[in-house]
Short mmCIF file of C-alpha atoms in Angstrom, two decimals:
data_model
loop_
_atom_site.label_atom_id
_atom_site.label_comp_id
_atom_site.label_asym_id
_atom_site.label_seq_id
_atom_site.Cartn_x
_atom_site.Cartn_y
_atom_site.Cartn_z
CA CYS A 895 114.87 74.84 122.26
CA LEU A 896 112.72 77.43 120.49
CA THR A 897 113.55 81.11 120.70
CA VAL A 898 110.54 83.39 120.74
CA VAL A 899 111.12 86.64 118.86
CA PRO A 900 109.03 89.50 120.25
CA LEU A 901 106.31 90.73 117.90
CA CYS A 902 107.77 94.26 117.67
CA ALA A 903 111.18 92.82 116.72
CA MET A 904 109.56 90.67 114.02
CA SER A 905 107.72 93.70 112.66
CA PHE A 906 110.99 95.66 112.50
CA ILE A 907 112.79 92.77 110.78
CA CYS A 908 109.97 92.42 108.22
CA SER A 909 110.12 96.15 107.52
CA LEU A 910 113.88 96.00 106.94
CA LEU A 911 113.51 92.96 104.67
CA SER A 912 110.76 94.71 102.67
CA LEU A 913 112.88 97.81 102.27
CA ALA A 914 115.92 95.75 101.28
CA ALA A 915 113.87 93.83 98.71
CA PHE A 916 112.53 97.06 97.26
CA SER A 917 115.99 98.62 97.21
CA ALA A 918 117.31 95.66 95.27
CA ARG A 919 114.60 95.70 92.63
CA ALA A 920 113.71 99.38 92.24
CA LEU A 921 114.52 100.99 88.92
CA LEU A 922 116.05 104.24 90.05
CA GLN A 923 114.74 106.46 87.30
CA ASP A 924 113.60 110.03 87.79
CA VAL A 925 110.30 110.44 89.60
CA PRO A 926 107.73 111.68 87.05
CA ALA A 927 106.16 115.11 87.42
CA ARG A 928 103.39 115.13 84.85
CA ASP A 929 101.23 118.04 85.96
CA PRO A 930 102.13 121.64 85.06
CA LEU A 931 100.37 122.93 88.19
CA ARG A 932 103.20 121.45 90.28
CA ALA A 933 102.26 121.91 93.94
CA TYR A 934 100.75 125.35 93.48
CA LEU A 935 98.17 126.33 96.09
CA ALA A 936 97.19 129.49 97.91
CA LEU A 937 98.63 129.34 101.42
CA SER A 938 96.29 132.00 102.78
CA THR A 939 93.05 130.27 101.76
CA PRO A 940 93.08 126.59 102.71
CA GLY A 941 90.15 124.50 101.56
CA THR A 942 88.21 121.85 103.43
CA ALA A 943 88.35 118.08 103.65
CA HIS A 944 86.33 115.14 104.90
CA ALA A 945 87.25 112.73 107.66
CA ASP A 946 88.06 110.06 105.06
CA ALA A 947 90.42 112.28 103.02
CA PHE A 948 93.49 110.18 103.82
CA ASP A 949 91.90 106.72 103.78
CA PHE A 950 93.60 106.09 100.41
CA LEU A 951 96.97 106.27 102.16
CA VAL A 952 96.33 103.43 104.65
CA GLY A 953 98.58 100.43 104.03
CA GLN A 954 102.21 100.03 102.98
CA TRP A 955 103.86 101.79 100.06
CA PHE A 956 107.19 101.68 98.29
CA PHE A 957 108.34 105.15 97.26
CA LEU A 958 110.98 106.69 95.10
CA PHE A 959 111.99 110.03 96.65
CA GLN A 960 113.95 112.70 94.82
CA THR A 961 115.35 116.07 95.93
CA LEU A 962 116.36 119.09 93.87
CA ARG A 963 119.94 120.37 93.86
CA GLU A 964 120.86 124.06 93.91
CA ASP A 965 121.66 123.90 90.18
CA ASN A 966 118.05 122.71 89.52
CA SER A 967 119.10 119.18 88.60
CA PHE A 968 117.80 116.27 90.68
CA ASN A 969 119.71 114.03 93.03
CA PRO A 970 119.38 110.31 92.25
CA PRO A 971 116.13 108.81 93.59
CA ARG A 972 116.20 107.10 96.96
CA ASN A 973 113.96 104.33 98.25
CA VAL A 974 111.33 104.80 100.94
CA LEU A 975 109.06 102.39 102.78
CA TRP A 976 105.91 104.17 104.02
CA LYS A 977 103.58 102.45 106.51
CA VAL A 978 100.25 104.15 107.25
CA TRP A 979 97.39 103.23 109.61
CA LYS A 980 94.27 104.80 111.15
CA SER A 981 93.81 105.13 114.90
CA HIS A 982 91.50 106.65 117.51
CA ASP A 983 88.23 105.65 115.83
CA GLY A 984 89.45 106.92 112.47
CA MET A 985 90.09 110.44 113.73
CA MET A 986 93.86 110.07 113.21
CA VAL A 987 96.02 108.79 110.39
CA GLU A 988 99.55 107.96 111.51
CA ASP A 989 102.56 106.85 109.53
CA GLU A 990 106.18 105.81 109.62
CA TRP A 991 108.31 106.96 106.66
CA ILE A 992 111.63 105.12 106.35
CA LEU A 993 114.19 106.59 103.94
CA ASP A 994 116.91 104.32 102.57
CA PRO A 995 120.31 105.03 104.16
CA VAL A 996 123.14 106.64 102.23
CA GLY A 997 126.62 105.19 102.75
CA SER A 998 126.98 103.94 106.32
CA ASN A 999 124.13 106.08 107.69
CA LYS A 1000 121.13 104.50 109.35
CA PRO A 1001 117.71 104.77 107.65
CA ARG A 1002 116.05 108.12 108.36
CA VAL A 1003 112.68 107.63 110.03
CA THR A 1004 109.98 110.30 110.12
CA LEU A 1005 106.72 109.86 112.03
CA THR A 1006 103.64 111.84 110.98
CA TYR A 1007 100.40 112.34 112.89
CA ARG A 1008 97.31 113.60 111.04
CA ALA A 1009 94.35 114.59 113.21
CA TRP A 1010 90.91 115.33 111.77
CA ASN A 1011 89.62 118.71 112.98
CA PRO A 1012 85.81 118.70 112.49
CA GLY A 1013 85.52 122.35 113.52
CA ARG A 1014 87.89 123.54 110.79
CA LYS A 1015 86.95 120.70 108.40
CA LEU A 1016 90.57 119.96 107.62
CA TRP A 1017 93.45 117.81 108.82
CA GLU A 1018 96.03 119.15 111.24
CA ILE A 1019 99.40 117.48 110.82
CA THR A 1020 102.74 117.26 112.54
CA GLY A 1021 105.83 115.31 111.61
CA ILE A 1022 108.76 114.48 113.85
CA VAL A 1023 112.13 112.82 113.31
CA PRO A 1024 113.08 110.71 116.36
CA GLY A 1025 116.41 111.87 117.70
CA GLU A 1026 115.97 115.38 116.35
CA GLY A 1027 112.88 116.28 118.35
CA SER A 1028 111.56 119.23 116.36
CA PHE A 1029 107.91 119.20 115.32
CA GLU A 1030 106.93 119.97 111.72
CA PRO A 1031 103.36 121.34 111.85
CA GLY A 1032 100.98 121.69 108.94
CA ILE A 1033 97.41 121.49 107.63
CA ALA A 1034 95.89 119.47 104.79
CA TRP A 1035 92.69 119.55 102.77
CA GLY A 1036 91.15 118.25 99.57
CA SER A 1037 90.82 119.76 96.10
CA GLY A 1038 88.88 117.49 93.77
CA ASP A 1039 90.81 114.22 93.62
CA ASP A 1040 94.01 115.81 94.99
CA ARG A 1041 95.19 116.32 98.55
CA LEU A 1042 96.97 119.56 99.42
CA LEU A 1043 99.19 120.25 102.39
CA VAL A 1044 101.22 123.11 103.84
CA GLN A 1045 103.95 122.07 106.26
CA HIS A 1046 106.64 124.02 108.12
CA TYR A 1047 110.18 122.81 108.82
CA GLY A 1048 111.53 125.64 110.95
CA SER A 1049 111.89 128.63 108.60
CA TYR A 1050 111.37 126.43 105.52
CA THR A 1051 107.78 125.99 104.29
CA THR A 1052 106.53 123.44 101.79
CA ARG A 1053 103.34 123.28 99.77
CA ILE A 1054 102.63 119.65 98.92
CA ARG A 1055 100.30 117.99 96.46
CA TYR A 1056 99.22 114.34 96.26
CA TYR A 1057 97.83 113.73 92.76
CA GLU A 1058 96.96 111.04 90.21
CA ILE A 1059 95.72 109.08 93.23
CA ALA A 1060 94.73 105.51 92.32
CA PRO A 1061 94.23 102.43 94.53
CA ASN A 1062 97.82 101.23 94.07
CA HIS A 1063 99.74 104.28 92.88
CA PHE A 1064 100.02 108.05 93.30
CA LEU A 1065 102.42 110.94 92.77
CA TRP A 1066 103.53 113.57 95.31
CA ARG A 1067 105.43 116.80 94.85
CA ALA A 1068 106.49 119.68 97.06
CA ASP A 1069 107.57 123.25 96.35
CA GLY A 1070 109.66 124.95 99.04
CA THR A 1071 110.28 128.49 100.27
CA GLY A 1072 112.72 129.88 102.80
CA ASP A 1073 111.55 133.49 102.57
CA GLY A 1074 107.92 133.28 103.64
CA GLY A 1075 106.56 132.58 100.17
CA LYS A 1076 108.16 135.45 98.23
CA THR A 1077 110.03 132.95 96.08
CA TRP A 1078 109.46 129.23 95.62
CA GLN A 1079 111.72 126.39 94.56
CA ALA A 1080 109.54 124.26 92.30
CA ASP A 1081 109.61 120.50 92.89
CA ALA A 1082 112.09 120.73 95.73
CA TRP A 1083 110.98 117.20 96.62
CA LYS A 1084 108.99 114.67 94.62
CA MET A 1085 107.86 111.09 95.20
CA GLU A 1086 106.20 108.24 93.38
CA ALA A 1087 104.30 105.64 95.41
CA THR A 1088 103.44 102.03 94.59
CA ARG A 1089 101.39 99.99 97.05
CA VAL A 1090 103.04 96.93 98.57
CA PRO A 1091 101.03 93.89 97.39
#
């Protein structure tokens, strides 16, 4: 007797196996931050972007994700599996970001929806963590080969930069502020992405 596994269950199992395989083989070294500009950008004057600005992100990526401690040292890197696809005739770029669990916790999943706004010539973004329910709105645009993003997590605001973007690799860093931009914590979060073959 054959048991048929639903397609969505198979997809979830494959994702878990991919993340487990990456977790087992990843060299947990510090995420590089090679650009002195960090994630600097002017929040009050966003730029513009094209409708294909996030095409480079489509596919599956393994990430190392690192957060900054209060003493300005970094926590050990954690593994992330990031799955990205286009929808609605290319007008949206959606993703599922799965952070490796710590201890007995379940993986943390964040969903992000990027919608192309042709009137503003930029991308409007919102993230959401299932089970928490709060939306994390933002906007994104291009600057040369980089992608810049401002996103709000309640009273905490991040300015984010995707840089050194190549077909199979890129770097990502975020500065954060909890006081409306008067002071910034440099490299509060940083990530390094490698495309899944």
